[in-house]
Coordinates of C-alpha atoms and ligand atoms in Angstrom, one line a residue:
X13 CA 0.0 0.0 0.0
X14 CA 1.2 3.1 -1.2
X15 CA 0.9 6.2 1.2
X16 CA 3.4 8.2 0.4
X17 CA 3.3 12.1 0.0
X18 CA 6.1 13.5 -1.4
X19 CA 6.0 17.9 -1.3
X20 CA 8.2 19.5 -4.1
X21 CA 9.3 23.0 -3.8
X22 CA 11.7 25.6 -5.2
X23 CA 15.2 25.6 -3.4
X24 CA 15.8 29.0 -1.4
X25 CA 18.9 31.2 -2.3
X26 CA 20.7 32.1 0.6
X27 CA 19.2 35.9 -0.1
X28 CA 15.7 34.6 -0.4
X29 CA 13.2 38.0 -0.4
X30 CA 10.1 37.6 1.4
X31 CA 8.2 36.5 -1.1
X32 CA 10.3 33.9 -1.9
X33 CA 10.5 32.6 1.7
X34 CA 6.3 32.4 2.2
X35 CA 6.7 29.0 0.6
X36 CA 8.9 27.4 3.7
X37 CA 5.1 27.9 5.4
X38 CA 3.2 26.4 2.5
X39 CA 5.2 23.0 3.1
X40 CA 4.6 23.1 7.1
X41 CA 0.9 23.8 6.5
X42 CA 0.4 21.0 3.5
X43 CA 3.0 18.3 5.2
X44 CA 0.9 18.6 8.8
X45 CA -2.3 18.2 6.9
X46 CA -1.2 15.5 4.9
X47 CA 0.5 13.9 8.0
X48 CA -3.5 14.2 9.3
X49 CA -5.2 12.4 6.7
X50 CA -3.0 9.6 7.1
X51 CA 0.1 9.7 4.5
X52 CA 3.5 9.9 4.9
X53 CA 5.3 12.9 4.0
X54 CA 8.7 13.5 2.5
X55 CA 9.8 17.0 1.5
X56 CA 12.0 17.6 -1.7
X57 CA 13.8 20.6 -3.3
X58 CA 13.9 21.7 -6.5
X59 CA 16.5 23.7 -8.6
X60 CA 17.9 23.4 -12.1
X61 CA 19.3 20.3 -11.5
X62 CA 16.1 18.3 -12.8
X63 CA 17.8 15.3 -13.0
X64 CA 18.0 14.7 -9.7
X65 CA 14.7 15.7 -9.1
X66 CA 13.5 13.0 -11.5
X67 CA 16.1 10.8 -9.8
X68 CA 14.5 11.3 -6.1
X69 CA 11.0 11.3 -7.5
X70 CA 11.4 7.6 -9.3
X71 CA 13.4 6.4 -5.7
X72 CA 10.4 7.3 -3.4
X73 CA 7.9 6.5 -5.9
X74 CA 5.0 8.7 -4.2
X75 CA 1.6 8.2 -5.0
X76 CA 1.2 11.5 -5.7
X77 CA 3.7 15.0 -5.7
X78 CA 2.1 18.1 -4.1
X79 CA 3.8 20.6 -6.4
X80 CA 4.6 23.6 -4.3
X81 CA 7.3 25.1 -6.9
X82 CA 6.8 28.9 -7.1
X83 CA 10.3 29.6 -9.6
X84 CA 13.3 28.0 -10.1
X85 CA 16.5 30.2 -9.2
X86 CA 14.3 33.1 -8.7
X87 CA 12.7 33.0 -11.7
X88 CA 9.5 32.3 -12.9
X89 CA 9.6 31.0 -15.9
X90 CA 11.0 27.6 -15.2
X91 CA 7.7 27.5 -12.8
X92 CA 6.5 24.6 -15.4
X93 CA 9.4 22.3 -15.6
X94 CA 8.8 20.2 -13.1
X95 CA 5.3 19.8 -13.9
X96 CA 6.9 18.5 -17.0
X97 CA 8.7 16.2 -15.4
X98 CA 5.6 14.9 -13.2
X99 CA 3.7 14.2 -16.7
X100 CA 6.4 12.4 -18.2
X101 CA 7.0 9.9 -15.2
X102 CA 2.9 10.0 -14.7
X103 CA 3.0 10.7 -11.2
X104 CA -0.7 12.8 -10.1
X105 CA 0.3 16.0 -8.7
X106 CA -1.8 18.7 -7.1
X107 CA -2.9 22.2 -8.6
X108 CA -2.7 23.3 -12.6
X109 CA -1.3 21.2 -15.2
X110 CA 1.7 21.9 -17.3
X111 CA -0.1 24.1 -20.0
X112 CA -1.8 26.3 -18.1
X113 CA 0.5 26.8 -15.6
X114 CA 2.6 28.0 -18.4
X115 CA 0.1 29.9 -19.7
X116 CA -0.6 31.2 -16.1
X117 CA 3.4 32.2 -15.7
X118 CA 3.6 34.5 -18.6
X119 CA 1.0 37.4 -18.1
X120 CA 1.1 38.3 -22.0
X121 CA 0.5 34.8 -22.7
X122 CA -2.7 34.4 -20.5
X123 CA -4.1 37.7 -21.6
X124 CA -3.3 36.4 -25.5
X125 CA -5.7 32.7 -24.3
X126 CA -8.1 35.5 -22.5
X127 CA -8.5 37.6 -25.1
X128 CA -9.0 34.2 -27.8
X129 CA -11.6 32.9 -25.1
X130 CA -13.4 36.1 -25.2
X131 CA -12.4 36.5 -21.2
X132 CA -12.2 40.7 -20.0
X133 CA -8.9 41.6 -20.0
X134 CA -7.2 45.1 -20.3
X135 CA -5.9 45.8 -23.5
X136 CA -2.0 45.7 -23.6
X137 CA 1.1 46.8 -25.4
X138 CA 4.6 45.3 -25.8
X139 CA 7.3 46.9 -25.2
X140 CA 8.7 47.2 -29.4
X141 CA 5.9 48.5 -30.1
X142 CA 5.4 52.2 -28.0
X143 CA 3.8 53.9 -31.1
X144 CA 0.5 52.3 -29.7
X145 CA 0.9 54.1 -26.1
X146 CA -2.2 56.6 -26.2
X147 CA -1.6 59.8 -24.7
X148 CA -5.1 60.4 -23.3
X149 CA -4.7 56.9 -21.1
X150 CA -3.4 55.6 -17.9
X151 CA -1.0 52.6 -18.1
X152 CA 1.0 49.9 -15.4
X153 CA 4.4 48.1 -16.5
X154 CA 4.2 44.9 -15.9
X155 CA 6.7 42.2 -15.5
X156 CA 5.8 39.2 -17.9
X157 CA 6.8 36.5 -16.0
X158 CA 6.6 37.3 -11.9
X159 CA 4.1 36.9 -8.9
X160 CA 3.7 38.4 -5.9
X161 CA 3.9 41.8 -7.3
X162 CA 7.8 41.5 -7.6
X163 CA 9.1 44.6 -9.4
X164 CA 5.6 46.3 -9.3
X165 CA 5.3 49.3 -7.6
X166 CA 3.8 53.1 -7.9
X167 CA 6.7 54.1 -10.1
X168 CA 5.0 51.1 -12.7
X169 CA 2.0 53.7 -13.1
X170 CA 2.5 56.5 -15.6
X171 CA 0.4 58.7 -18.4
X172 CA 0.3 57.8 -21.5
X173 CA 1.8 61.5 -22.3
X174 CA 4.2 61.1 -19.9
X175 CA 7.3 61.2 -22.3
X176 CA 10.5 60.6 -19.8
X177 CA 8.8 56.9 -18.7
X178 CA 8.3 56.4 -22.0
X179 CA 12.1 56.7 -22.5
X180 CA 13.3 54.8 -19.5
X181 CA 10.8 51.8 -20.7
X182 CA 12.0 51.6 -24.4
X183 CA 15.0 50.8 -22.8
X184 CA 13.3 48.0 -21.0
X185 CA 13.9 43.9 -22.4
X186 CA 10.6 43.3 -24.2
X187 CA 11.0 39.8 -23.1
X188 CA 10.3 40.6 -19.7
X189 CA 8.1 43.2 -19.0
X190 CA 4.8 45.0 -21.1
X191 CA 2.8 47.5 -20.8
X192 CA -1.0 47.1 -19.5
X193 CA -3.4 49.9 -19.4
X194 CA -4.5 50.7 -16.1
X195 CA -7.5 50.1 -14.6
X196 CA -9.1 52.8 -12.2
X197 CA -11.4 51.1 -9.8
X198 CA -12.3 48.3 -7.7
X199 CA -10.3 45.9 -6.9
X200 CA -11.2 42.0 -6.4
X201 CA -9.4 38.3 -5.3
X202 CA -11.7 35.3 -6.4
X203 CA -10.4 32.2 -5.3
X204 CA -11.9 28.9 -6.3
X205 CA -11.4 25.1 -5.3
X206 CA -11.9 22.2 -7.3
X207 CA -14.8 20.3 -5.3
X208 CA -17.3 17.2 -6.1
X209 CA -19.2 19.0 -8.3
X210 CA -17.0 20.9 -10.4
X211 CA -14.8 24.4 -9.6
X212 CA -16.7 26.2 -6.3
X213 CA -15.7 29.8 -6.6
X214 CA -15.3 31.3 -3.1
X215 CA -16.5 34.0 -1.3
X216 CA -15.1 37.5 -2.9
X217 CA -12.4 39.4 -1.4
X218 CA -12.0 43.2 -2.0
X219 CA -8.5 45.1 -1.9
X220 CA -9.4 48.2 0.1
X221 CA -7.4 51.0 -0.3
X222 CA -7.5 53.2 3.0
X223 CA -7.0 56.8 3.2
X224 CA -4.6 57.1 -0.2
X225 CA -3.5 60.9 -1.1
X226 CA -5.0 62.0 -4.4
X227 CA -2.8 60.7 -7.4
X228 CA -1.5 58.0 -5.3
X229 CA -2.0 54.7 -7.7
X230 CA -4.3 52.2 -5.2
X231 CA -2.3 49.4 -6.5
X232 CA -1.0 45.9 -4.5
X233 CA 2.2 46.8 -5.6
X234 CA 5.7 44.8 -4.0
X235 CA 5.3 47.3 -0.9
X236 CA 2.0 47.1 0.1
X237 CA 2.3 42.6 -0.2
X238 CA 5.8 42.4 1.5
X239 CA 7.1 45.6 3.5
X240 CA 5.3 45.4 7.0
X241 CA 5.9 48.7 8.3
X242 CA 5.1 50.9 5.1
X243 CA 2.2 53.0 4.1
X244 CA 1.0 50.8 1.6
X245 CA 1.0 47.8 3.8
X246 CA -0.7 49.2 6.6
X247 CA -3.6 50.8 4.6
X248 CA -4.5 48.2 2.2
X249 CA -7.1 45.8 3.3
X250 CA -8.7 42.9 2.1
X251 CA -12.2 42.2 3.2
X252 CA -15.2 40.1 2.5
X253 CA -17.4 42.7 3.4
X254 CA -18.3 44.0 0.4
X255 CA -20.1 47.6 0.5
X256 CA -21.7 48.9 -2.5
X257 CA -22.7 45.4 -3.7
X258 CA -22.7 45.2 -7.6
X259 CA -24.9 42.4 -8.0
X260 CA -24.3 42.4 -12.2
X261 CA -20.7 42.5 -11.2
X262 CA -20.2 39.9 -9.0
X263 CA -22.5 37.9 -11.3
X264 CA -20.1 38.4 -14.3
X265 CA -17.1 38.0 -12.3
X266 CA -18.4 34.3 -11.0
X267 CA -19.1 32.8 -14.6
X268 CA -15.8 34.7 -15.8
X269 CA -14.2 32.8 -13.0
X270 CA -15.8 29.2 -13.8
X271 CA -14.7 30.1 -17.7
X272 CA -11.4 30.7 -17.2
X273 CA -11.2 27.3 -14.9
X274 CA -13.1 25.3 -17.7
X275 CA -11.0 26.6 -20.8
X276 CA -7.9 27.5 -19.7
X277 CA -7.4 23.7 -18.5
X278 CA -6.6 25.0 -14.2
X279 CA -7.1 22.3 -11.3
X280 CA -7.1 21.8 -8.2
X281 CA -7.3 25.4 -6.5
X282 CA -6.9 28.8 -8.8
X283 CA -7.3 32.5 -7.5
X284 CA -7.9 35.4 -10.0
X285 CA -7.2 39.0 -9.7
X286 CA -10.0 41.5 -11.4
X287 CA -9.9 45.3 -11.4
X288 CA -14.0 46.6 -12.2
X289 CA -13.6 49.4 -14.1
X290 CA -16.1 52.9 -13.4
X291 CA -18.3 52.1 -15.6
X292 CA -18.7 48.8 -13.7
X293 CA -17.1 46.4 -16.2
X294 CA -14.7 43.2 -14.9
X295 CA -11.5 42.6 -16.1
X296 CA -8.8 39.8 -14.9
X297 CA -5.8 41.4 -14.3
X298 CA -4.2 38.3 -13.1
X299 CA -4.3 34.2 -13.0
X300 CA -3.0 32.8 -10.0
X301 CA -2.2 28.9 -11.0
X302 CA -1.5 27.4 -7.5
X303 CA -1.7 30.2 -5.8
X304 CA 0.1 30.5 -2.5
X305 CA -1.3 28.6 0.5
X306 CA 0.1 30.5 3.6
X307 CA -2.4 31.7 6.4
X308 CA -1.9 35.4 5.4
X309 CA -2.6 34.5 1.5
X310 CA -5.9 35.8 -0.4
X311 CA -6.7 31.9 -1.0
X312 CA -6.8 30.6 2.3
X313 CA -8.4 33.7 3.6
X314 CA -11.7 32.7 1.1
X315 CA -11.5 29.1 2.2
X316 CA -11.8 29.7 5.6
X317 CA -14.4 32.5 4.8
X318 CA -16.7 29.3 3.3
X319 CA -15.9 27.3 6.5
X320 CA -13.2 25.1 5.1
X321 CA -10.5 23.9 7.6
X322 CA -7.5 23.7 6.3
X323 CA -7.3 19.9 6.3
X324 CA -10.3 19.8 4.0
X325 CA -8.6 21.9 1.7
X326 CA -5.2 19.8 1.5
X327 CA -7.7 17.2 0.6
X328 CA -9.8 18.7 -2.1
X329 CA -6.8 19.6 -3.7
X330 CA -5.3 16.3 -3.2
X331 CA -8.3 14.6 -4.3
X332 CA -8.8 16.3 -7.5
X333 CA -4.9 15.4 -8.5
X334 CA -5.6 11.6 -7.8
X335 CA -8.9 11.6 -9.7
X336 CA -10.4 10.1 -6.8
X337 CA -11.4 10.1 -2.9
X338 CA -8.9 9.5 -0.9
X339 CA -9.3 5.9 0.5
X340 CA -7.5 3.0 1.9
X341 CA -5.6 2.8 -1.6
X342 CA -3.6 5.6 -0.4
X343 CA -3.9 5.1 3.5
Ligands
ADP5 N1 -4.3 46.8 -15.4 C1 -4.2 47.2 -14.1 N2 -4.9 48.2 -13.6 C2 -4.8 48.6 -12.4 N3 -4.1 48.0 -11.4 C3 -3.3 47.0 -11.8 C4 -3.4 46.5 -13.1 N4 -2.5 45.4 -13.2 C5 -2.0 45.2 -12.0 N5 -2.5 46.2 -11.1 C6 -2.2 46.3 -9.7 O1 -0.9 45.7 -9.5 C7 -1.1 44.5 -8.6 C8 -0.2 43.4 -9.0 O2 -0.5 43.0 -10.4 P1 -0.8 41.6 -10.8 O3 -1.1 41.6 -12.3 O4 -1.9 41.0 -10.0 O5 0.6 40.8 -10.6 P2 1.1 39.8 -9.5 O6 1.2 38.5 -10.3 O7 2.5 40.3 -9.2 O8 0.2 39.7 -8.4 C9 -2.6 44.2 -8.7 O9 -3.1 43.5 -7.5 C10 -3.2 45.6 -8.9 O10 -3.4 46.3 -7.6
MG6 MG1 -1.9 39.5 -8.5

């Protein structure tokens, strides 16, 4: 009997950032909850060294890999390779598949799928081509490839007539960041769990910005996720309170959410990232394949909103990756 766990996750430079060091608290929360619905648990890093990752994986032979791989060396666009490597050996593992999640890892990629599904997304711009910039509009620079807001902060936010950023961004590698038109207005985290019946879409988090000067951009930039004692961290709130309800909203953002779960191929447990425009539209600004499972995350913070314990979400997730309830077959 198979009841082995094993929990993959992206090696730590010695210089880890904070955002980087959230997943050390992903594997504590999974491996006690998998410890409590019976497996056994054995932890594994990964780097660029795949081989050896394929290596440990066919030793153990686990019954199923809980992929907690946010980047490889700091970056995230080798977030996919090991879900490669799971496929090929056809081991089940938790959260997205390979294809979306590399969908989900490069932002101009997903908004390229959105925009072919017919899914809201803000128009945007890459970087050889600054002719299209409009003068009359706001726009954000973007990194292509990163989570977590790394790299995004007010400085990102600038006029479309605004000619010195648009210097200092031609300069900018093409490959890596874009330009995104901004989005004035109301912000919004949607989380949703695979469950018996299909994707459950959780209750709706709003990103409240508190007491922000005039012209301040009320964005969830790198400061206001990561730097405890600033402005921006301080008054930024999420809550599930939501005032001002905007019933064809919400509405729109709930079968957006189940859309982008059924045609863009996620699992397991997904949260998106929408910006509602003034005149009321929705837009995703951001798909969060596997996003991150810490206490203080937008994810869990919905989960335990709908009642879920923790151990009941370690094992909807897990579920869903073996196709199956989990039964004596595992335990
Ligand atoms: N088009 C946009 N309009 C307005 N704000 C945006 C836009 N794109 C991103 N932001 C702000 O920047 C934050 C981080 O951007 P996001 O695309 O979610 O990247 P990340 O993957 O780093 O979370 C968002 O939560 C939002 O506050
Ligand atoms: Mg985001």
């Amino acid at each position: 009997m198979n009841n082995l766990a094993l929990i993959l996750y992206n090696r730590l430079p010695k210089t880890a950032t904070d955002d980087e060091l959230d997943v050390l608290e992903q594997v504590n929360i999974v491996s006690k909850s998998l410890k409590g619905l019976g497996f056994r648990v054995k932890k594994g890093q990964v780097d660029l060294n795949l081989q050896k990752t394929l290596d440990v994986i066919k030793k153990l032979n686990p019954c199923f890999i809980f992929n907690l791989v946010e980047s490889i060396n700091s970056r995230g666009e080798f977030v996919f390779f090991p879900a490669a490597l799971y496929q090929y050996l056809e081991i089940p593992f938790t959260g997205s598949p390979l294809v979306p999640l590399f969908f989900a890892a490069n932002k101009v990629r997903a908004k390229t799928e959105m925009k072919r599904l017919g899914i809201p997304t803000p128009g945007w711009i890459e970087l050889d081509k600054p002719e299209k910039i409009n003068p009359g509009k706001k726009y954000i620079l973007k990194p292509i490839w990163e989570e977590g807001s790394v790299g995004l902060d007010e400085h990102c936010v600038f006029n479309g007539d605004d000619a010195g950023s648009i210097e200092s961004i031609r300069k900018m590698d093409k490959e890596f960041y874009f330009i995104e038109e901004f989005i004035e207005g109301r912000e919004f985290n949607i989380s949703i769990i695979a469950g018996p019946n299909g994707p459950e879409v959780l209750p709706f988090a709003e990103m409240t910005f508190i007491d922000f000067p005039e012209g301040k951009p009320k964005i969830m930039g790198y400061t206001a996720k990561w730097k405890e004692q600033s402005f921006e961290y301080l008054n930024t709130r999420r809550t599930f309170e939501i005032a001002n309800f905007d019933e064809k909203a919400m509405n729109q953002m709930a079968i957006i959410c189940k859309k982008c779960w059924n045609e863009m191929g996620l699992k397991g447990y997904v949260r998106l990232d929408f910006r509602i425009d003034l005149q009321g539209k929705p837009y995703v600004i951001d798909i969060n394949a596997n996003p991150c499972l810490s206490g203080s995350g937008g994810f869990m913070a919905a989960c335990e909103k709908s009642g879920m314990k923790i151990r009941e979400i370690v094992q909807r997730i897990v579920e869903h990756a073996l196709g199956h309830p989990i039964n004596s077959t595992e335990i």
